[in-house]
mmCIF file of C-alpha atoms and ligand atoms in Angstrom:
data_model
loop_
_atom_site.group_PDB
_atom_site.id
_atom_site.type_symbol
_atom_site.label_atom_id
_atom_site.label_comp_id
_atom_site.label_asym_id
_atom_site.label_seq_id
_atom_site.Cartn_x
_atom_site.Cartn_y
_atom_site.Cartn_z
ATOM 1 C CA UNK A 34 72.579 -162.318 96.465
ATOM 2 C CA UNK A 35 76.052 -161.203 97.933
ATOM 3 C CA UNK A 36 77.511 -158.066 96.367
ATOM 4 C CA UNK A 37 80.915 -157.345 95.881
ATOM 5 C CA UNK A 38 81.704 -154.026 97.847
ATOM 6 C CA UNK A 39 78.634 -154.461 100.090
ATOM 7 C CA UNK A 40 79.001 -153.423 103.854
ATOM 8 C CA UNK A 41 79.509 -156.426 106.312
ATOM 9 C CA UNK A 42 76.067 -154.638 108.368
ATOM 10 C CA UNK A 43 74.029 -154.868 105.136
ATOM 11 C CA UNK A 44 75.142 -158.707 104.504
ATOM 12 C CA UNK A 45 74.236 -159.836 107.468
ATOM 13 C CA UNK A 46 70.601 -158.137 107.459
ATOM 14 C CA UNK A 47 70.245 -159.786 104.194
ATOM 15 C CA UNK A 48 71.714 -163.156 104.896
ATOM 16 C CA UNK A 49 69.656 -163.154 107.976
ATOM 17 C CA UNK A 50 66.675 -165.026 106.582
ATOM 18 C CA UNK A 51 69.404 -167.872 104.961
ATOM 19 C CA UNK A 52 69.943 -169.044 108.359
ATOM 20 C CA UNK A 53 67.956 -171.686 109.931
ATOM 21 C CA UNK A 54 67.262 -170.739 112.939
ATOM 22 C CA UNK A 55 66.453 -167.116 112.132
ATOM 23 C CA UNK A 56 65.842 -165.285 115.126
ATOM 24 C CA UNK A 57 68.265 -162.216 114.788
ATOM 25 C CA UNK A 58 70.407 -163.330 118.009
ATOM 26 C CA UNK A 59 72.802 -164.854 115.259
ATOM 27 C CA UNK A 60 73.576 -161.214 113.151
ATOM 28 C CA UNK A 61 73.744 -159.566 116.670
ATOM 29 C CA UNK A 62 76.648 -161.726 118.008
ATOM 30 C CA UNK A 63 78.389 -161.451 114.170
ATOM 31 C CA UNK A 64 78.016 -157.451 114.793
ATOM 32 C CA UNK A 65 79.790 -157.643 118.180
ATOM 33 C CA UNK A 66 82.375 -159.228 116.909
ATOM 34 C CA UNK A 67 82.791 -156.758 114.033
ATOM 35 C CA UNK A 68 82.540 -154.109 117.373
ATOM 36 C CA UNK A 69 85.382 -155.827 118.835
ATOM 37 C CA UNK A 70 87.242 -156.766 116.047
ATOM 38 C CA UNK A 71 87.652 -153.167 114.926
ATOM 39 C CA UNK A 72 88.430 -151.908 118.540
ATOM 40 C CA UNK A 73 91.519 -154.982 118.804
ATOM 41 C CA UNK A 74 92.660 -153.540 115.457
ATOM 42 C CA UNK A 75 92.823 -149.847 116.536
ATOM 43 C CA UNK A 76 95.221 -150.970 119.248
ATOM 44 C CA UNK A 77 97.100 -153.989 117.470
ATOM 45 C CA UNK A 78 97.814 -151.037 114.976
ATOM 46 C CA UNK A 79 99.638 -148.892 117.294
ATOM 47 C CA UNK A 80 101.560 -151.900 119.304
ATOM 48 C CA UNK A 81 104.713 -150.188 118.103
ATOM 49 C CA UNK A 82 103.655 -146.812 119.423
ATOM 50 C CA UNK A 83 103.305 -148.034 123.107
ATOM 51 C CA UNK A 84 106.730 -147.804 124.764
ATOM 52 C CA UNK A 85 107.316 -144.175 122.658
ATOM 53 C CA UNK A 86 103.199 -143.072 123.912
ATOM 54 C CA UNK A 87 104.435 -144.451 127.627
ATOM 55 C CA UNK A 88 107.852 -142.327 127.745
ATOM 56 C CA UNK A 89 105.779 -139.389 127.221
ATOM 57 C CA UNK A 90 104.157 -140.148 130.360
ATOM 58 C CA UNK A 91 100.960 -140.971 128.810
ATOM 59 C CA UNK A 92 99.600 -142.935 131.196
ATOM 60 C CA UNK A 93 96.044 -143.932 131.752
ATOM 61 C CA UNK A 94 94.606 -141.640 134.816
ATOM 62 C CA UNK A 95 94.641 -144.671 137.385
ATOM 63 C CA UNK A 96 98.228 -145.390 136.352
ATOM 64 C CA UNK A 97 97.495 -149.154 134.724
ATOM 65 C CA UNK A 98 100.228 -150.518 132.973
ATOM 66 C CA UNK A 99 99.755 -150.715 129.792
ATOM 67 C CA UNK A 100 98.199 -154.399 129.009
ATOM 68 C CA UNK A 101 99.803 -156.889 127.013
ATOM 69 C CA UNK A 102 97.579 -157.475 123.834
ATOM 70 C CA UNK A 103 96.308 -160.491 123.943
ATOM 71 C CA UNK A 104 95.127 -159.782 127.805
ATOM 72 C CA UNK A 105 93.246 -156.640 125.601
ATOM 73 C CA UNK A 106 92.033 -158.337 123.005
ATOM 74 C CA UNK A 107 90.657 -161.202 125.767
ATOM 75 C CA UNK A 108 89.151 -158.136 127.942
ATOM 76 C CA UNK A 109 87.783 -156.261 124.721
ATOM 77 C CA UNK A 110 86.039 -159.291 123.079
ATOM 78 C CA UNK A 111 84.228 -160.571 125.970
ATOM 79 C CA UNK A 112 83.339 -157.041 127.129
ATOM 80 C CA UNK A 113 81.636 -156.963 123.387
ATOM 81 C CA UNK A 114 79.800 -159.731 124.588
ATOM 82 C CA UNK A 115 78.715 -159.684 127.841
ATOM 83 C CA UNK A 116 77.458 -155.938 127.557
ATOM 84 C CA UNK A 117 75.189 -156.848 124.966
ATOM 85 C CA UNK A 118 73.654 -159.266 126.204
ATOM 86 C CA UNK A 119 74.096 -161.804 122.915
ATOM 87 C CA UNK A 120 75.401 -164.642 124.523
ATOM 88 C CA UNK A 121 74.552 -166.915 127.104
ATOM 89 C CA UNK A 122 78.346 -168.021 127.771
ATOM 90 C CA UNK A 123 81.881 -167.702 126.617
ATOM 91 C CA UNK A 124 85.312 -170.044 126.647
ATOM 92 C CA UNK A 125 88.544 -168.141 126.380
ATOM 93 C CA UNK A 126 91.767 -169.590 125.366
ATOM 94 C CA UNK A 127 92.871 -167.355 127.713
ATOM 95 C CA UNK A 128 90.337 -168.366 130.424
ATOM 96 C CA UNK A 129 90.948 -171.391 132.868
ATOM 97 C CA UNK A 130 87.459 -171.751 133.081
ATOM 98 C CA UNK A 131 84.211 -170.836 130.962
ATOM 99 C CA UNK A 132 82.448 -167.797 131.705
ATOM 100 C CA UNK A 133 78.669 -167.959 132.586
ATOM 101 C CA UNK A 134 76.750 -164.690 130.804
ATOM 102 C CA UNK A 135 73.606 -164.132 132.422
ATOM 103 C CA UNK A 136 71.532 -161.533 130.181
ATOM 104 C CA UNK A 137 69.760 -158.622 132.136
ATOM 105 C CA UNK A 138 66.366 -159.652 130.894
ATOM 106 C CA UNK A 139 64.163 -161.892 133.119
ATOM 107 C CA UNK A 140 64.418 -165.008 131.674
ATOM 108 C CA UNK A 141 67.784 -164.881 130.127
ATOM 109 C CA UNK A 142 67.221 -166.533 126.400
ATOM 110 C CA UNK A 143 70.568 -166.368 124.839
ATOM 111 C CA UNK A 144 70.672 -169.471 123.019
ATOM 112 C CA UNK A 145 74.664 -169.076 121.898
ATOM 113 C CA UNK A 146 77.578 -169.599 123.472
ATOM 114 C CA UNK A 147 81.025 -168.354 122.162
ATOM 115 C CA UNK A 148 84.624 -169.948 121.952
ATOM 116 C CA UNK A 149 87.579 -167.544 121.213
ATOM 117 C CA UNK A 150 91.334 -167.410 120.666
ATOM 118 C CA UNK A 151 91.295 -163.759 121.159
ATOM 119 C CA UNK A 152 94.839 -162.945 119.943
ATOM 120 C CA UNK A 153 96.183 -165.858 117.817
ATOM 121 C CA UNK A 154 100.385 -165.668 116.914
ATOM 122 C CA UNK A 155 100.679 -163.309 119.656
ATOM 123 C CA UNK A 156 104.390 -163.725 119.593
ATOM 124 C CA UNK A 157 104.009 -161.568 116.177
ATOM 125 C CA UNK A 158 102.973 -158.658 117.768
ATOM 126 C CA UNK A 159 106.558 -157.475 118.350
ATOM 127 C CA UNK A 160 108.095 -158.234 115.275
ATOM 128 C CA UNK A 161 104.874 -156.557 113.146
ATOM 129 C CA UNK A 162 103.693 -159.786 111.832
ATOM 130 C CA UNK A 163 99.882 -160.594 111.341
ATOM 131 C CA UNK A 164 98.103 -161.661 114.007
ATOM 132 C CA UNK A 165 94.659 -162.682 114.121
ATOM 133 C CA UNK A 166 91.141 -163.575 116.607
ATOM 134 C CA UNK A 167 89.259 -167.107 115.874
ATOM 135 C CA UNK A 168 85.916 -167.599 117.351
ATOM 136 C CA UNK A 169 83.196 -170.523 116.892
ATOM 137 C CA UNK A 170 79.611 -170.346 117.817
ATOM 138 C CA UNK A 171 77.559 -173.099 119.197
ATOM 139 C CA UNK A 172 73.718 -173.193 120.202
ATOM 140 C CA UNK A 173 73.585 -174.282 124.038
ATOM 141 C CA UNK A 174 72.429 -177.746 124.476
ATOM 142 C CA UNK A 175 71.303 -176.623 127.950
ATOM 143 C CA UNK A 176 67.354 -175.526 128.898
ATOM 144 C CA UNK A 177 67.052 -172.085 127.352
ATOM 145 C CA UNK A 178 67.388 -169.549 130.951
ATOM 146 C CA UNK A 179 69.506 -171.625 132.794
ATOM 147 C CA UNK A 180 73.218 -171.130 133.508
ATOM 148 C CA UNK A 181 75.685 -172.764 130.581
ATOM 149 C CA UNK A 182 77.250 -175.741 131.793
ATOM 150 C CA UNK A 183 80.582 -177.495 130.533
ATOM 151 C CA UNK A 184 78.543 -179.656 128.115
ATOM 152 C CA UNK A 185 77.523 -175.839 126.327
ATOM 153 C CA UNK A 186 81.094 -176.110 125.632
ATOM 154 C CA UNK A 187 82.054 -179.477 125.205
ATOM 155 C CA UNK A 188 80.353 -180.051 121.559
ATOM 156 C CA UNK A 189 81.985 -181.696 118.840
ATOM 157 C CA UNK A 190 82.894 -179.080 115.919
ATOM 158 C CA UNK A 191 80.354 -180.299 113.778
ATOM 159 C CA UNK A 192 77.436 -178.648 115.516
ATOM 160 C CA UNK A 193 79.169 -175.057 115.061
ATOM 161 C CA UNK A 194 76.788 -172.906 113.697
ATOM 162 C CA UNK A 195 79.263 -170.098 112.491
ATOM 163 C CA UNK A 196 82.820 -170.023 113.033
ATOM 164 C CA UNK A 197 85.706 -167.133 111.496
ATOM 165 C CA UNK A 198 88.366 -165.083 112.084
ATOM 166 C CA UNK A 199 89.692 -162.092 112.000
ATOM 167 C CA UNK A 200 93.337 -161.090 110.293
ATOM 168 C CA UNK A 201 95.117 -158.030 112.059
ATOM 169 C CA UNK A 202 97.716 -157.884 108.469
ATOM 170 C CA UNK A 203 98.458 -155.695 106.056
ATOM 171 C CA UNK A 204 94.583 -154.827 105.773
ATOM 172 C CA UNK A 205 92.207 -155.962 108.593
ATOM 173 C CA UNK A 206 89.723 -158.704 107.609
ATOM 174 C CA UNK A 207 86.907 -160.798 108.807
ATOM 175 C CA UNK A 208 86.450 -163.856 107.512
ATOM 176 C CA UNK A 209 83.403 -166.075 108.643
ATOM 177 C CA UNK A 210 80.785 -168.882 107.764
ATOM 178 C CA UNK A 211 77.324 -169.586 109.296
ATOM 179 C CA UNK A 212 77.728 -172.712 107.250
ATOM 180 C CA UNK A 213 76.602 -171.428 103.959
ATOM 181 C CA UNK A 214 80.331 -170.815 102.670
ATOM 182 C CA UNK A 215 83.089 -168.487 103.520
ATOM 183 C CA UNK A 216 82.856 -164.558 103.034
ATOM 184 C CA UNK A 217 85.688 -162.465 103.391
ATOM 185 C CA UNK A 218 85.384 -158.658 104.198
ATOM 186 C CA UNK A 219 88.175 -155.860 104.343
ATOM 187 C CA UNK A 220 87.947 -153.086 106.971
ATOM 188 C CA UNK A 221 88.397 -149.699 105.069
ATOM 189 C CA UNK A 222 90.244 -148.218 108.001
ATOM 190 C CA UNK A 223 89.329 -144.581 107.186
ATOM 191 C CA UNK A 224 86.165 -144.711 107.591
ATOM 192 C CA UNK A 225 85.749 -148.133 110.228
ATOM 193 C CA UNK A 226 83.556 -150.409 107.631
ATOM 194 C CA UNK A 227 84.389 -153.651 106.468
ATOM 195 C CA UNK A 228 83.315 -154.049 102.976
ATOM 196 C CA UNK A 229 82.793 -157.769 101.653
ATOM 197 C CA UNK A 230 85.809 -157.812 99.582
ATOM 198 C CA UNK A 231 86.080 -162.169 98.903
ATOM 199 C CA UNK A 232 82.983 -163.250 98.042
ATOM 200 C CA UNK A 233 82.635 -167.202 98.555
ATOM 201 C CA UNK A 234 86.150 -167.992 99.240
ATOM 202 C CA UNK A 235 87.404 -171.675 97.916
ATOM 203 C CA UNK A 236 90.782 -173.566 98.619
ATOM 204 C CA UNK A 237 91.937 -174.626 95.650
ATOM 205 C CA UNK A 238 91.730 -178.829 95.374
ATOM 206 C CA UNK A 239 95.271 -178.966 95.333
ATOM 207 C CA UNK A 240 98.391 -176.391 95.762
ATOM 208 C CA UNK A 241 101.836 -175.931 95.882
ATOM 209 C CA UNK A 242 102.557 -174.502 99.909
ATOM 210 C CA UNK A 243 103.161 -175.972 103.014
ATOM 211 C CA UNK A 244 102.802 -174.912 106.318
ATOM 212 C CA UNK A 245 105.054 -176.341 109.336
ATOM 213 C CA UNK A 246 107.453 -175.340 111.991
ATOM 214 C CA UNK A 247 110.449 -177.668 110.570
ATOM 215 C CA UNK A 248 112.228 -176.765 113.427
ATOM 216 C CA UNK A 249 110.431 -179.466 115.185
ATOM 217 C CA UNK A 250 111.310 -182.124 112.343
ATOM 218 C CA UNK A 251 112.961 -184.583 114.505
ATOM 219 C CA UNK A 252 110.535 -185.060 116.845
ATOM 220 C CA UNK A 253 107.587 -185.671 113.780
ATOM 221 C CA UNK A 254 105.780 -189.000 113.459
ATOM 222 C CA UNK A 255 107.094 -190.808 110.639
ATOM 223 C CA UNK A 256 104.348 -190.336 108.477
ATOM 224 C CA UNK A 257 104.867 -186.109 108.513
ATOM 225 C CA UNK A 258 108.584 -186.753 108.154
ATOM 226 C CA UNK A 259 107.651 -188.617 104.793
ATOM 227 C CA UNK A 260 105.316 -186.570 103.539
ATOM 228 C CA UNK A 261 107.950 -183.468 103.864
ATOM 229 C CA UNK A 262 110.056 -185.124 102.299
ATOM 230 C CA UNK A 263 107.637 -186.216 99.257
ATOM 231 C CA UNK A 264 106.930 -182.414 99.606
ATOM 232 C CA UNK A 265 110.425 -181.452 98.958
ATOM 233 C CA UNK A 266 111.541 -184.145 96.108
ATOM 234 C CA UNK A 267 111.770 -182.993 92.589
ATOM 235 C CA UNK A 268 109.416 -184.817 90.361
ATOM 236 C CA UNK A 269 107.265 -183.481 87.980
ATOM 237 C CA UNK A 270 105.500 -180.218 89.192
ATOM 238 C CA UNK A 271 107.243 -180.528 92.491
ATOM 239 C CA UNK A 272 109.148 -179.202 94.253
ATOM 240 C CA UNK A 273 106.392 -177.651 96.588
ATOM 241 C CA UNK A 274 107.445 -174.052 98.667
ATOM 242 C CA UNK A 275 107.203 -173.376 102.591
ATOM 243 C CA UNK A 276 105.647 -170.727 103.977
ATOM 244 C CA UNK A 277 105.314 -170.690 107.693
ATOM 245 C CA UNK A 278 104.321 -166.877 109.288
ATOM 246 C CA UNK A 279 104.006 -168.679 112.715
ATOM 247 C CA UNK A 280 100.234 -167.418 113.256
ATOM 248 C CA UNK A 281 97.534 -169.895 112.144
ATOM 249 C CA UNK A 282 95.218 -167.227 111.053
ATOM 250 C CA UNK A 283 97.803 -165.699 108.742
ATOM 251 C CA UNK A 284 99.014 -169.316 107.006
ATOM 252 C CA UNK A 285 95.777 -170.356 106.928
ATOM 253 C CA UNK A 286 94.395 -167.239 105.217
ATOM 254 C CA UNK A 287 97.125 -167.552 102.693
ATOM 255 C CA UNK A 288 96.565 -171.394 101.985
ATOM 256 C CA UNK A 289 93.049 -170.623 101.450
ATOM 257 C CA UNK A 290 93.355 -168.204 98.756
ATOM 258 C CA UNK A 291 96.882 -169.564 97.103
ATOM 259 C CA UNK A 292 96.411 -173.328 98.114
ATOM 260 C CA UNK A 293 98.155 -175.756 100.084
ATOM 261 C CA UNK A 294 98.390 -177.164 103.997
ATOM 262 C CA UNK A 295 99.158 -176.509 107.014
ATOM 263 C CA UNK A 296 100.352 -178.727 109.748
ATOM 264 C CA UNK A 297 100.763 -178.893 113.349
ATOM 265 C CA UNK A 298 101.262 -182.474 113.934
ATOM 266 C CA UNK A 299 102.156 -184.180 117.410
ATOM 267 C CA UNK A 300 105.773 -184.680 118.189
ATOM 268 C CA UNK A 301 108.095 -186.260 120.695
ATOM 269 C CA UNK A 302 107.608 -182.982 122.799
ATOM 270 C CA UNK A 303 103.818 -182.460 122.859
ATOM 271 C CA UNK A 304 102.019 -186.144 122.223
ATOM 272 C CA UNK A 305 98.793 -184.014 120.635
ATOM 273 C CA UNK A 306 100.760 -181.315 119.185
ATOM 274 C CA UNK A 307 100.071 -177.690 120.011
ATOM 275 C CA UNK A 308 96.945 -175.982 118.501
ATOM 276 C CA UNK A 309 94.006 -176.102 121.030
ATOM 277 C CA UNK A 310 90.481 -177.965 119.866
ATOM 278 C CA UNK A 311 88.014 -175.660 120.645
ATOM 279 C CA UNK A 312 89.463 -172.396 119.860
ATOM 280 C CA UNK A 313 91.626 -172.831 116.778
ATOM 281 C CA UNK A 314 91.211 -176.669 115.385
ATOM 282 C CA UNK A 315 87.442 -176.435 115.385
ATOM 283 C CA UNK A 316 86.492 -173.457 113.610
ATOM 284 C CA UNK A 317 89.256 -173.264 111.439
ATOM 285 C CA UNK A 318 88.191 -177.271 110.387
ATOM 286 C CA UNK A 319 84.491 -175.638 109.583
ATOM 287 C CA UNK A 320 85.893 -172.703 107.718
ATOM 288 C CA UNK A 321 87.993 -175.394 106.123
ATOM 289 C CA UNK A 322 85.078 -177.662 104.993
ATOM 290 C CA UNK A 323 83.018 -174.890 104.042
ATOM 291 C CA UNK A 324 85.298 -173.562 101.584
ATOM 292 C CA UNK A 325 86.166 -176.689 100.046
ATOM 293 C CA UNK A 326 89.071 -177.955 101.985
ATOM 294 C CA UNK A 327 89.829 -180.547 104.679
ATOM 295 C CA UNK A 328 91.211 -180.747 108.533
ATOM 296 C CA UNK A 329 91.991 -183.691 110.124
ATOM 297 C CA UNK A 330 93.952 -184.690 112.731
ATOM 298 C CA UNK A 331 95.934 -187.660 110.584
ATOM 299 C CA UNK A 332 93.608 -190.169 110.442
ATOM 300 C CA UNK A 333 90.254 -188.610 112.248
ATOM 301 C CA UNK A 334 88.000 -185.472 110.861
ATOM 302 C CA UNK A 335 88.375 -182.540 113.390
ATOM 303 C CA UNK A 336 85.016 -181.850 113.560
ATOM 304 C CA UNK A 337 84.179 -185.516 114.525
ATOM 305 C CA UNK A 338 86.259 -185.790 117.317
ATOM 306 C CA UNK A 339 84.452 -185.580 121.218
ATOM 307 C CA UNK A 340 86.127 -182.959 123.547
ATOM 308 C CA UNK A 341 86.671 -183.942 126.550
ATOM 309 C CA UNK A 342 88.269 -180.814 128.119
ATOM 310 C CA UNK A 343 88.146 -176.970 127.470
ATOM 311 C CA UNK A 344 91.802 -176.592 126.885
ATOM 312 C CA UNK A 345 92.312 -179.910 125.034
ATOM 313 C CA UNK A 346 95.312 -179.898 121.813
ATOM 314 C CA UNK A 347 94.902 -181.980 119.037
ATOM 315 C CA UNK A 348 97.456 -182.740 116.204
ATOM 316 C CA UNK A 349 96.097 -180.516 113.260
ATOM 317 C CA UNK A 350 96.261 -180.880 109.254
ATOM 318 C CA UNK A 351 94.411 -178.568 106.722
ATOM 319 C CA UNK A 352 93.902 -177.072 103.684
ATOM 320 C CA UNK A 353 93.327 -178.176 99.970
ATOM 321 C CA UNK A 354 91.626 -181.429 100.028
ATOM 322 C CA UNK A 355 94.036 -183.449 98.349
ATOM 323 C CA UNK A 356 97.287 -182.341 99.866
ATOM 324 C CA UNK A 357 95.365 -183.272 103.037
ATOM 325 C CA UNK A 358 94.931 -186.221 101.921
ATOM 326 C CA UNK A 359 97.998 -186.993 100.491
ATOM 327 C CA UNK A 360 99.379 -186.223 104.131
ATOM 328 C CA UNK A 361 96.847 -188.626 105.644
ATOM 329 C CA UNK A 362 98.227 -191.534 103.118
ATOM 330 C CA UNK A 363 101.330 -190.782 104.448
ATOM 331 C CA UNK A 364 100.093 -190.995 108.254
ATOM 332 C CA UNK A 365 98.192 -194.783 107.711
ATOM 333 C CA UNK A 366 100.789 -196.014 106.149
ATOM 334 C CA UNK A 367 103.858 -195.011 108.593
ATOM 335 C CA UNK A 368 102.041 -194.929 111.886
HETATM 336 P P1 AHG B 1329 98.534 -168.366 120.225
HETATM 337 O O1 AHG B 1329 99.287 -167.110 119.899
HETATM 338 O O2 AHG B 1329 97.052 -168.157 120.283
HETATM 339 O O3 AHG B 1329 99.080 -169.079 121.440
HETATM 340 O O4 AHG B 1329 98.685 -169.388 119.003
HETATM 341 C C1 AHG B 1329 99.896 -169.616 118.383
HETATM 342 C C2 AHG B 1329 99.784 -170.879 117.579
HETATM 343 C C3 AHG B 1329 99.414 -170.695 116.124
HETATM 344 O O5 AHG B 1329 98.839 -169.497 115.754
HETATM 345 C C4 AHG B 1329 100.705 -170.882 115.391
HETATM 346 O O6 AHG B 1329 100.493 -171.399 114.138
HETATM 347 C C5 AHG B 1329 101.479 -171.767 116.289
HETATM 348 O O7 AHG B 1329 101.043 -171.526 117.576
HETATM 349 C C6 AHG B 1329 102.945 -171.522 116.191
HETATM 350 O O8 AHG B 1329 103.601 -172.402 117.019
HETATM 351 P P2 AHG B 1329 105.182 -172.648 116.904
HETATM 352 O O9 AHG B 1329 105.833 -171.394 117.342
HETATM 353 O O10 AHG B 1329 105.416 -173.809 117.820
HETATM 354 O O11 AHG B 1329 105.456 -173.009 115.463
HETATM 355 MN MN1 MN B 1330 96.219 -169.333 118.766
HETATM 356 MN MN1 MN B 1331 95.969 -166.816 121.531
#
């Protein structure tokens, strides 16, 4: 049984066994992440310190520029990885290609391979905005010992077997699911331990937000343009309120614990919109399900669809399972 105010390090060794495929590989990639995640945080905190650190001629001793974050948080997170021999491969959003991991042991048996948006909202980072890190794990569909190949990569989302993020905001959480619901845990900063803090976290059926760059109105499909609208007419409990923080993890986070949907629909400008598959769509559309709440892409489940590329976009809806499928209603009927 999960505990309120138990350490992330003792929930996993105890949630171990709950998995199917128990082997321990599983809680060792979760704890490099946690590794990671609390190393990106130490420096995400301090992104306004750089240029003041730099004119104080801090410099590192071979005189590297400083590097931008999400080029850190890319470098830090597969470092995590690699070193420790958990993994078997990794795909980067900020990758071209997949990386193969070959572990130092003879016969290399890392069954997992990891998918990662290492820094997600990056363009926060200036303005002191959350930011966050979404990863999804899949078991290779390769022989065990061989190098990964693109079809490691190229699974549909429905054969993630854990999938979370973490939220750089005004406290540092991880939030992940090995597909036995959603945990959230808060990183007690004084001390470096994340603490399970959101025990078995639900969207709410319905809610009031939602979540879209209306900037881009004009160039919606119809059916987003309606459904806006039917957002934004006053009738009974409506209207509904926008909130858009312009970093997935953030408005996602939010929707989950408050209610409501976000969208990221195609337009006239990008024909599958703008969030990518495999790093963002995916395991946010597992976190979604597992807590109760729905992604689709209009008309298709997320986690249904076949990838076809490492880097492919896909129009994105989710949250609270009936505003989702409100949204869809909207989408049959007006495409
Ligand atoms: P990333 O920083 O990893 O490139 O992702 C940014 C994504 C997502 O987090 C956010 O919701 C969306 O892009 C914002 O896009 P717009 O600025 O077009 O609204
Ligand atoms: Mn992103
Ligand atoms: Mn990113």
């Amino acid at each position: 049984m999960s505990k309120k105010n138990q350490t992330l390090g003792e929930f996993i060794i105890e949630n171990q066994s709950s998995f199917k495929y128990t082997s321990g590989e599983l809680s060792r990639l979760i704890n490099s992440i946690r590794l990671a995640a609390k190393v990106v945080n130490h420096e995400v905190n301090k992104a306004g310190l750089v240029d003041i650190i730099g004119a104080a001629g801090e410099t590192n001793i071979q005189g590297e520029d400083q590097q931008k974050l999400d080029v850190y948080a890319n470098d830090k997170f597969i470092q995590t990885l690699t070193n420790r021999n958990i993994v078997c491969g990794i795909a980067s959003e900020e990758e071209d290609d997949f990386i193969v991991v070959n572990s130092q042991d003879e016969n290399h048996q890392n069954k997992y391979v990891v998918l990662i948006d290492p820094l997600d909202g990056s363009s926060n980072i200036d303005v002191n905005v959350s930011v966050g890190t979404i990863f999804s794990v899949y078991r290779r569909v390769t022989p065990v010992g061989t190098p990964v190949t693109i079809e490691d990569f190229l699974q549909k989302g429905s054969e993630q077997v854990a999938a979370g993020y973490v939220v750089y905001g005004t406290s540092t959480m991880i939030v992940y699911t090995t597909g036995d619901g959603v945990n959230g845990f808060t990183l007690n900063p004084a001390i470096g331990t994340f603490y399970l803090s959101h025990p078995n976290m639900e969207f709410p059926e319905d809610g009031k937000i939602y979540s879209v760059n209306e900037g881009n109105y004009i160039h919606f499909p119809l059916g987003i343009k309606k459904y806006i609208k039917y957002c934004q007419e006053e009738e009974g409990d409506r209207p509904y309120t926008s909130r858009y923080i312009g970093s997935l993890v953030s408005d996602f986070h939010r929707n989950m614990i408050k209610g409501g949907i976000y969208m990221y629909p195609k337009s006239s400008k990008n024909s599958n919109g703008k969030l990518r598959l495999l790093y963002e769509c995916n395991p946010m559309a597992f976190l979604a399900e597992q807590a109760n709440g729905k992604a689709s892409d209009g008309f298709e489940r997320i986690m249904d669809i076949q990838p076809t590329e490492l880097h492919q976009r896909v129009p994105f809806l989710c949250g609270s399972k009936n505003m989702v499928e409100k949204a869809e209603e909207f989408m049959r009927e007006y495409s």
